[in-house]
Tab-separated table of C-alpha atoms in Angstrom:
chain	number	residue	atom	x	y	z
A	1	MET	CA	5.477	14.205	-6.909
A	2	ILE	CA	6.989	10.779	-6.237
A	3	PRO	CA	9.342	11.332	-3.199
A	4	ILE	CA	11.340	8.362	-3.348
A	5	SER	CA	15.186	8.724	-4.972
A	6	ASN	CA	15.636	5.014	-6.118
A	7	ILE	CA	12.178	4.573	-7.827
A	8	LYS	CA	12.269	3.748	-11.795
A	9	ASN	CA	10.612	5.874	-14.535
A	10	ALA	CA	10.082	8.726	-11.937
A	11	ASP	CA	9.765	11.108	-14.987
A	12	SER	CA	6.289	9.038	-16.418
A	13	HIS	CA	3.266	11.091	-16.792
A	14	LEU	CA	1.617	7.661	-15.447
A	15	PHE	CA	0.429	6.759	-11.994
A	16	PHE	CA	2.574	4.920	-9.771
A	17	LEU	CA	2.078	1.609	-8.078
A	18	MET	CA	2.518	0.016	-4.649
A	19	ALA	CA	1.764	-3.753	-5.091
A	20	GLY	CA	2.498	-7.201	-3.765
A	21	PRO	CA	1.280	-9.676	-1.609
A	22	CYS	CA	-0.244	-8.706	2.023
A	23	ALA	CA	2.320	-10.349	3.873
A	24	ILE	CA	5.738	-11.727	3.360
A	25	GLU	CA	4.861	-15.540	3.363
A	26	GLY	CA	8.118	-16.671	2.061
A	27	ARG	CA	11.365	-15.918	0.398
A	28	ASP	CA	10.205	-17.659	-3.031
A	29	MET	CA	6.451	-16.256	-3.410
A	30	ALA	CA	8.007	-12.866	-2.713
A	31	LEU	CA	10.657	-13.003	-5.250
A	32	ARG	CA	8.371	-14.490	-7.641
A	33	ILE	CA	5.817	-11.677	-7.420
A	34	ALA	CA	8.258	-8.948	-7.311
A	35	GLU	CA	9.711	-10.218	-10.612
A	36	HIS	CA	6.490	-10.695	-12.104
A	37	ILE	CA	5.190	-6.935	-11.335
A	38	THR	CA	8.700	-5.601	-12.115
A	39	SER	CA	8.528	-6.732	-15.838
A	40	LEU	CA	4.929	-5.447	-16.255
A	41	THR	CA	5.992	-1.725	-14.879
A	42	ASP	CA	9.037	-1.642	-16.542
A	43	ARG	CA	7.121	-2.567	-19.831
A	44	LEU	CA	4.681	-0.292	-19.066
A	45	LYS	CA	6.767	2.746	-17.624
A	46	ILE	CA	4.754	2.612	-14.377
A	47	PRO	CA	6.942	3.915	-11.384
A	48	TYR	CA	6.853	0.782	-8.955
A	49	ILE	CA	7.227	-0.006	-5.607
A	50	PHE	CA	7.306	-3.709	-4.129
A	51	LYS	CA	4.573	-3.854	-0.916
A	52	GLY	CA	4.805	-6.621	1.557
A	53	SER	CA	4.132	-6.781	5.391
A	54	TYR	CA	6.831	-8.045	7.367
A	55	ARG	CA	4.400	-8.729	10.373
A	56	LYS	CA	0.808	-8.426	10.451
A	57	ALA	CA	-0.347	-6.937	14.056
A	58	ASN	CA	-4.055	-6.093	13.479
A	59	ARG	CA	-5.506	-9.569	12.946
A	60	THR	CA	-9.143	-10.703	14.062
A	61	LYS	CA	-8.263	-13.625	15.908
A	62	ILE	CA	-5.356	-15.055	18.089
A	63	ASP	CA	-4.555	-17.496	15.814
A	64	SER	CA	-4.314	-15.622	12.471
A	65	PHE	CA	-1.018	-15.655	10.513
A	66	THR	CA	1.243	-12.745	11.666
A	67	GLY	CA	4.398	-13.555	9.880
A	68	ILE	CA	7.386	-15.687	9.263
A	69	GLY	CA	9.904	-13.668	11.694
A	70	ASP	CA	10.836	-9.974	11.389
A	71	GLU	CA	14.259	-10.077	10.441
A	72	LYS	CA	13.690	-12.898	8.153
A	73	ALA	CA	10.797	-10.930	6.300
A	74	LEU	CA	12.638	-7.719	6.192
A	75	LYS	CA	15.594	-9.290	4.873
A	76	ILE	CA	13.352	-10.880	2.072
A	77	LEU	CA	12.321	-7.368	1.460
A	78	GLU	CA	15.614	-6.028	1.378
A	79	GLU	CA	16.698	-8.899	-1.290
A	80	VAL	CA	13.710	-7.943	-3.310
A	81	ARG	CA	15.131	-4.021	-3.393
A	82	ASN	CA	18.550	-5.469	-4.235
A	83	THR	CA	17.447	-7.704	-6.931
A	84	PHE	CA	15.138	-5.983	-8.588
A	85	GLY	CA	16.249	-2.371	-8.080
A	86	VAL	CA	12.791	-1.311	-6.967
A	87	PRO	CA	11.983	0.722	-3.700
A	88	VAL	CA	9.910	-1.552	-1.099
A	89	VAL	CA	7.399	-0.447	1.610
A	90	THR	CA	6.313	-2.410	4.827
A	91	ASP	CA	3.781	-1.394	7.695
A	92	ILE	CA	5.092	-0.622	11.127
A	93	HIS	CA	2.558	-0.741	14.180
A	94	GLU	CA	4.840	0.551	17.334
A	95	SER	CA	7.118	3.394	17.524
A	96	HIS	CA	10.154	1.056	18.076
A	97	GLU	CA	9.779	-0.908	14.988
A	98	ALA	CA	10.423	2.384	12.784
A	99	ALA	CA	14.507	2.669	12.930
A	100	PHE	CA	14.576	-1.079	12.899
A	101	ALA	CA	12.498	-1.545	9.888
A	102	ALA	CA	13.774	1.419	8.093
A	103	GLU	CA	17.101	-0.300	7.937
A	104	TYR	CA	15.823	-2.682	5.198
A	105	VAL	CA	12.977	-0.550	3.291
A	106	ASP	CA	12.426	2.525	1.673
A	107	VAL	CA	9.040	3.444	2.519
A	108	LEU	CA	7.380	3.312	6.309
A	109	GLN	CA	3.628	2.699	6.075
A	110	ILE	CA	1.438	3.701	8.984
A	111	PRO	CA	-1.918	1.559	8.953
A	112	ALA	CA	-5.203	3.138	8.782
A	113	PHE	CA	-6.107	2.393	12.477
A	114	LEU	CA	-2.958	4.120	13.634
A	115	CYS	CA	-3.056	7.088	11.478
A	116	ARG	CA	-3.454	9.267	14.684
A	117	GLN	CA	-0.609	7.788	16.785
A	118	THR	CA	1.511	10.812	17.186
A	119	GLU	CA	4.635	8.764	18.602
A	120	LEU	CA	4.566	6.358	15.745
A	121	LEU	CA	4.441	9.139	13.018
A	122	ALA	CA	7.085	10.825	14.884
A	123	ALA	CA	8.872	7.936	14.897
A	124	ALA	CA	8.803	6.824	11.371
A	125	ALA	CA	9.698	10.586	10.278
A	126	LYS	CA	12.944	10.633	12.289
A	127	THR	CA	14.147	7.960	9.974
A	128	GLY	CA	14.207	10.075	7.164
A	129	LYS	CA	12.579	7.466	5.052
A	130	ALA	CA	9.247	8.555	2.915
A	131	VAL	CA	6.207	7.473	5.253
A	132	ASN	CA	3.113	6.646	3.585
A	133	VAL	CA	-0.072	7.170	5.852
A	134	LYS	CA	-3.328	5.627	5.426
A	135	LYS	CA	-6.056	7.435	5.945
A	136	GLY	CA	-8.310	5.972	8.865
A	137	GLN	CA	-11.521	4.355	7.848
A	138	PHE	CA	-13.179	6.709	10.636
A	139	LEU	CA	-11.655	9.927	9.101
A	140	SER	CA	-12.237	12.381	6.419
A	141	GLY	CA	-9.431	13.352	3.818
A	142	ALA	CA	-9.636	16.854	5.307
A	143	SER	CA	-8.535	15.616	8.857
A	144	MET	CA	-5.376	13.983	7.373
A	145	LYS	CA	-3.561	17.390	7.402
A	146	PHE	CA	-3.059	16.736	10.802
A	147	ALA	CA	-0.909	13.712	10.123
A	148	VAL	CA	1.235	15.548	7.516
A	149	GLU	CA	1.906	18.584	10.131
A	150	LYS	CA	2.832	15.875	12.848
A	151	ILE	CA	5.459	14.235	10.290
A	152	ASN	CA	6.783	17.821	8.673
A	153	GLU	CA	7.159	19.211	12.616
A	154	VAL	CA	9.571	16.456	13.420
A	155	ASN	CA	11.229	16.100	9.970
A	156	PRO	CA	10.480	18.958	7.400
A	157	GLU	CA	12.454	16.776	4.993
A	158	CYS	CA	10.400	13.850	5.275
A	159	PRO	CA	8.663	12.529	2.182
A	160	VAL	CA	5.050	12.197	2.701
A	161	ILE	CA	2.235	10.256	0.786
A	162	LEU	CA	-1.372	9.689	2.048
A	163	THR	CA	-3.295	6.678	1.112
A	164	ASP	CA	-7.353	6.280	1.033
A	165	ARG	CA	-8.705	2.988	1.713
A	166	GLY	CA	-12.536	3.926	2.086
A	167	ASN	CA	-14.711	4.947	5.116
A	168	SER	CA	-16.795	2.510	7.265
A	169	PHE	CA	-20.025	1.892	5.910
A	170	GLY	CA	-22.048	0.552	8.836
A	171	TYR	CA	-20.123	-2.610	11.030
A	172	GLY	CA	-19.132	-4.947	7.782
A	173	ASP	CA	-18.535	-3.073	4.841
A	174	LEU	CA	-16.298	0.246	3.423
A	175	ILE	CA	-17.787	2.841	0.784
A	176	VAL	CA	-15.107	5.132	-0.970
A	177	ASP	CA	-15.714	8.923	-1.280
A	178	TYR	CA	-13.671	10.086	-3.957
A	179	ARG	CA	-13.840	13.730	-2.689
A	180	ASN	CA	-10.987	12.673	-0.307
A	181	LEU	CA	-8.376	12.440	-2.913
A	182	PRO	CA	-8.441	15.908	-4.056
A	183	GLU	CA	-9.098	17.058	-0.445
A	184	MET	CA	-5.952	15.205	0.505
A	185	SER	CA	-3.879	16.399	-2.632
A	186	SER	CA	-4.419	19.989	-1.660
A	187	PHE	CA	-1.803	19.377	1.063
A	188	GLY	CA	0.917	19.091	-1.483
A	189	VAL	CA	1.462	15.715	-1.046
A	190	PRO	CA	1.176	12.599	-3.357
A	191	VAL	CA	-2.213	10.827	-2.860
A	192	VAL	CA	-2.865	7.104	-3.371
A	193	MET	CA	-6.097	4.599	-3.753
A	194	ASP	CA	-5.703	1.454	-1.962
A	195	CYS	CA	-7.818	-0.504	-4.528
A	196	THR	CA	-8.258	-3.592	-2.686
A	197	HIS	CA	-8.400	-2.788	0.997
A	198	SER	CA	-11.326	-0.282	0.268
A	199	LEU	CA	-13.486	-3.482	-0.807
A	200	GLN	CA	-12.733	-5.321	2.523
A	201	GLN	CA	-15.868	-6.389	4.448
A	202	PRO	CA	-14.849	-6.213	7.609
A	203	ASN	CA	-16.086	-7.823	11.071
A	204	GLN	CA	-17.417	-10.603	9.581
A	205	ALA	CA	-18.798	-13.260	12.210
A	206	SER	CA	-16.532	-15.719	10.870
A	207	GLY	CA	-13.474	-13.968	11.969
A	208	VAL	CA	-12.019	-13.552	8.523
A	209	THR	CA	-12.666	-10.416	6.924
A	210	GLY	CA	-14.667	-10.692	3.479
A	211	GLY	CA	-14.244	-8.414	0.532
A	212	LYS	CA	-15.405	-7.802	-3.246
A	213	PRO	CA	-12.063	-8.394	-5.256
A	214	LYS	CA	-14.291	-8.289	-8.588
A	215	LEU	CA	-14.731	-4.199	-8.005
A	216	ILE	CA	-10.733	-3.621	-7.747
A	217	GLU	CA	-11.015	-2.107	-11.568
A	218	THR	CA	-13.765	-0.010	-10.706
A	219	ILE	CA	-11.977	1.684	-7.875
A	220	ALA	CA	-8.777	1.777	-9.644
A	221	LYS	CA	-10.522	3.779	-12.891
A	222	ALA	CA	-12.359	6.148	-10.829
A	223	ALA	CA	-9.329	6.923	-9.058
A	224	ILE	CA	-7.417	7.505	-11.675
A	225	ALA	CA	-10.115	9.571	-13.246
A	226	VAL	CA	-10.295	11.635	-10.245
A	227	GLY	CA	-6.613	12.418	-10.270
A	228	ALA	CA	-5.095	9.842	-8.091
A	229	ASP	CA	-1.202	10.013	-8.040
A	230	GLY	CA	-0.679	6.248	-7.302
A	231	LEU	CA	-2.531	3.112	-6.887
A	232	PHE	CA	-1.970	0.575	-3.951
A	233	ILE	CA	-3.141	-3.325	-4.860
A	234	GLU	CA	-2.621	-6.489	-3.258
A	235	THR	CA	-2.000	-9.321	-5.361
A	236	HIS	CA	-1.069	-12.806	-4.995
A	237	PHE	CA	-0.681	-15.848	-7.450
A	238	ASN	CA	-3.651	-17.467	-5.641
A	239	PRO	CA	-5.564	-15.265	-3.257
A	240	SER	CA	-7.638	-18.386	-1.693
A	241	GLU	CA	-4.235	-19.503	-0.571
A	242	ALA	CA	-2.722	-16.424	0.972
A	243	LYS	CA	-2.525	-16.275	4.615
A	244	SER	CA	-3.919	-12.775	4.736
A	245	ASP	CA	-6.316	-10.642	3.206
A	246	GLY	CA	-6.739	-13.182	0.449
A	247	ALA	CA	-10.345	-12.212	0.290
A	248	ASN	CA	-9.835	-8.997	-1.272
A	249	MET	CA	-6.469	-9.350	-3.712
A	250	LEU	CA	-6.098	-9.436	-7.026
A	251	PRO	CA	-5.246	-12.591	-8.826
A	252	LEU	CA	-1.678	-11.760	-10.261
A	253	ASP	CA	-2.507	-12.975	-13.817
A	254	GLN	CA	-5.049	-10.339	-13.940
A	255	LEU	CA	-2.623	-7.544	-13.017
A	256	GLU	CA	-1.184	-7.148	-16.544
A	257	GLY	CA	-4.662	-6.570	-18.543
A	258	LEU	CA	-5.548	-4.131	-15.571
A	259	LEU	CA	-2.489	-1.974	-15.611
A	260	GLU	CA	-2.947	-1.708	-19.329
A	261	ARG	CA	-6.409	-0.498	-19.306
A	262	LEU	CA	-5.508	1.829	-16.234
A	263	VAL	CA	-2.743	3.546	-18.564
A	264	ARG	CA	-5.355	4.012	-21.516
A	265	VAL	CA	-7.739	5.809	-18.619
A	266	ARG	CA	-4.620	8.009	-17.400
A	267	GLU	CA	-3.687	8.931	-20.836
A	268	ALA	CA	-7.467	9.907	-21.569
A	269	ILE	CA	-7.137	12.572	-19.123
A	270	MET	CA	-3.899	13.852	-19.276
């Protein structure tokens, strides 16, 4: 079910993992995080895709961190791929970014707010790279079939992944409806649970998104139990110092124990 040719442990019966920092803050941090997670996933035989946004376009305030420079960040992602032999995924926000980013990464990710943008989906499909579409916070799982159809219409061979990241619950919170996972799985594509963004508390008066990272394990265990093919987890050595989404990221030193417990959950339901 994992539609990426260069992923390791592809024949594993385990879930696959998309994990890394929210944004690429620098070369050293990206390589250190990638090395740590690669060592864990190699030991546990978990298929792994390194995640890092080369630019953050959806920010609350004008002075929020957006990136270190597009080409600089993309070259760091490429270095991660080449150094550790793992595929990498990054977000794109406008149609013209697709071909540019595809030169450096293996998976193009469509942010949840943009999952209905036809031209953006088409541009990603044309690159031939795998496309991970995050389900909008305002959509049901059933409605994501149209995103899949748009991509397949442009490029029938384009690998598609769908990721749930919760649904809006009032103005400043999200809630996960696990019915969306089997619904999206029925479209014949791998389905991922975003265990960190689904715990965001957006639209805070401070202009900084909040979160409930203590519930990451709860979200992840439930997702595995209902049959998620993959998990998406943003992680950082020190989330309180992260330049983006620190309020809902998992401290990197907690990832090993979490993955070990999730492997046991997966094995229990196989």
